[in-house]
Amino acid sequence: MATQRLLIEGRVQRVGYRDWAVRTAHQLGVVGWVRNLADGRVEMLVDGDEMALDTFVDRCREGPLLANVARIDATPADRGNVKGFTKRFTA
């Protein structure tokens, strides 16, 4: 199992990115959370087996139809106490 913090830049707010991330995470069996940041980025904490996590990050580079992902910064993180994959309020 691996855990990463993702910071996603580009046109990723007001395009359904968080809802898309929740659906995609459930499909791949990844747990964690997603939220918008006040500066226009999307932040995620994702945890899963390495193959599922790699697939999830690859799919995040595309995102939903209206998104335009410019960059993803992925850094290792502590898992914390997460179950399922949830959408959080803007930070």
Short mmCIF file of C-alpha atoms in Angstrom, two decimals:
data_model
loop_
_atom_site.label_atom_id
_atom_site.label_comp_id
_atom_site.label_asym_id
_atom_site.label_seq_id
_atom_site.Cartn_x
_atom_site.Cartn_y
_atom_site.Cartn_z
CA MET A 1 0.00 0.00 0.00
CA ALA A 2 1.12 3.52 -0.77
CA THR A 3 -0.23 6.96 0.07
CA GLN A 4 0.26 10.14 -1.93
CA ARG A 5 -0.82 13.75 -1.71
CA LEU A 6 -1.74 15.13 -5.12
CA LEU A 7 -1.92 18.81 -6.03
CA ILE A 8 -3.58 19.23 -9.41
CA GLU A 9 -3.32 22.46 -11.41
CA GLY A 10 -5.12 23.70 -14.49
CA ARG A 11 -8.81 24.04 -15.22
CA VAL A 12 -9.89 21.63 -12.50
CA GLN A 13 -12.58 23.53 -10.61
CA ARG A 14 -16.19 23.95 -11.78
CA VAL A 15 -15.74 21.07 -14.24
CA GLY A 16 -16.90 18.15 -12.05
CA TYR A 17 -13.36 17.09 -11.14
CA ARG A 18 -14.13 16.15 -7.53
CA ASP A 19 -17.19 14.05 -8.42
CA TRP A 20 -15.21 12.39 -11.21
CA ALA A 21 -12.37 11.64 -8.74
CA VAL A 22 -14.79 9.99 -6.29
CA ARG A 23 -16.25 7.74 -9.02
CA THR A 24 -12.81 6.86 -10.40
CA ALA A 25 -11.41 6.08 -6.94
CA HIS A 26 -14.35 3.77 -6.20
CA GLN A 27 -13.81 1.95 -9.51
CA LEU A 28 -10.13 1.36 -8.71
CA GLY A 29 -10.52 0.59 -5.00
CA VAL A 30 -8.52 3.65 -3.92
CA VAL A 31 -9.37 5.39 -0.62
CA GLY A 32 -8.83 8.97 0.48
CA TRP A 33 -10.40 12.37 -0.16
CA VAL A 34 -10.53 15.25 -2.64
CA ARG A 35 -11.14 18.97 -2.16
CA ASN A 36 -10.84 22.26 -3.98
CA LEU A 37 -8.28 24.78 -2.79
CA ALA A 38 -8.95 28.52 -2.69
CA ASP A 39 -6.10 29.11 -5.16
CA GLY A 40 -7.86 27.12 -7.93
CA ARG A 41 -6.06 23.79 -7.50
CA VAL A 42 -7.52 20.46 -6.41
CA GLU A 43 -5.90 18.55 -3.55
CA MET A 44 -6.22 14.82 -2.91
CA LEU A 45 -4.95 12.30 -0.42
CA VAL A 46 -5.04 8.87 -2.06
CA ASP A 47 -4.16 5.46 -0.69
CA GLY A 48 -4.17 2.06 -2.34
CA ASP A 49 -2.00 -0.67 -3.74
CA GLU A 50 0.71 0.72 -5.97
CA MET A 51 -0.78 -0.50 -9.26
CA ALA A 52 -4.21 1.01 -8.50
CA LEU A 53 -2.60 4.22 -7.29
CA ASP A 54 -0.49 4.55 -10.44
CA THR A 55 -3.59 3.99 -12.59
CA PHE A 56 -5.54 6.55 -10.57
CA VAL A 57 -2.82 9.20 -10.95
CA ASP A 58 -2.60 8.51 -14.70
CA ARG A 59 -6.37 8.99 -15.02
CA CYS A 60 -6.15 12.20 -12.97
CA ARG A 61 -3.90 13.64 -15.69
CA GLU A 62 -6.94 13.51 -18.01
CA GLY A 63 -9.76 14.08 -15.52
CA PRO A 64 -13.35 14.64 -16.63
CA LEU A 65 -14.26 15.87 -20.09
CA LEU A 66 -14.21 19.63 -19.32
CA ALA A 67 -10.99 19.58 -17.28
CA ASN A 68 -7.61 20.66 -18.58
CA VAL A 69 -4.90 19.38 -16.24
CA ALA A 70 -1.68 21.36 -16.54
CA ARG A 71 0.33 19.70 -13.77
CA ILE A 72 0.15 17.15 -10.97
CA ASP A 73 2.56 17.25 -8.05
CA ALA A 74 2.57 13.92 -6.19
CA THR A 75 4.38 13.50 -2.89
CA PRO A 76 4.42 10.59 -0.41
CA ALA A 77 2.13 11.13 2.59
CA ASP A 78 0.99 9.51 5.81
CA ARG A 79 -2.26 7.59 5.35
CA GLY A 80 -4.09 8.87 8.37
CA ASN A 81 -7.51 7.43 9.13
CA VAL A 82 -9.38 7.28 5.81
CA LYS A 83 -12.14 4.96 4.70
CA GLY A 84 -13.75 5.09 1.31
CA PHE A 85 -13.16 8.10 -0.92
CA THR A 86 -14.93 11.34 0.00
CA LYS A 87 -15.39 14.83 -1.36
CA ARG A 88 -14.46 17.55 1.12
CA PHE A 89 -15.29 21.25 1.28
CA THR A 90 -12.94 23.87 -0.16
CA ALA A 91 -9.90 24.64 1.98
#
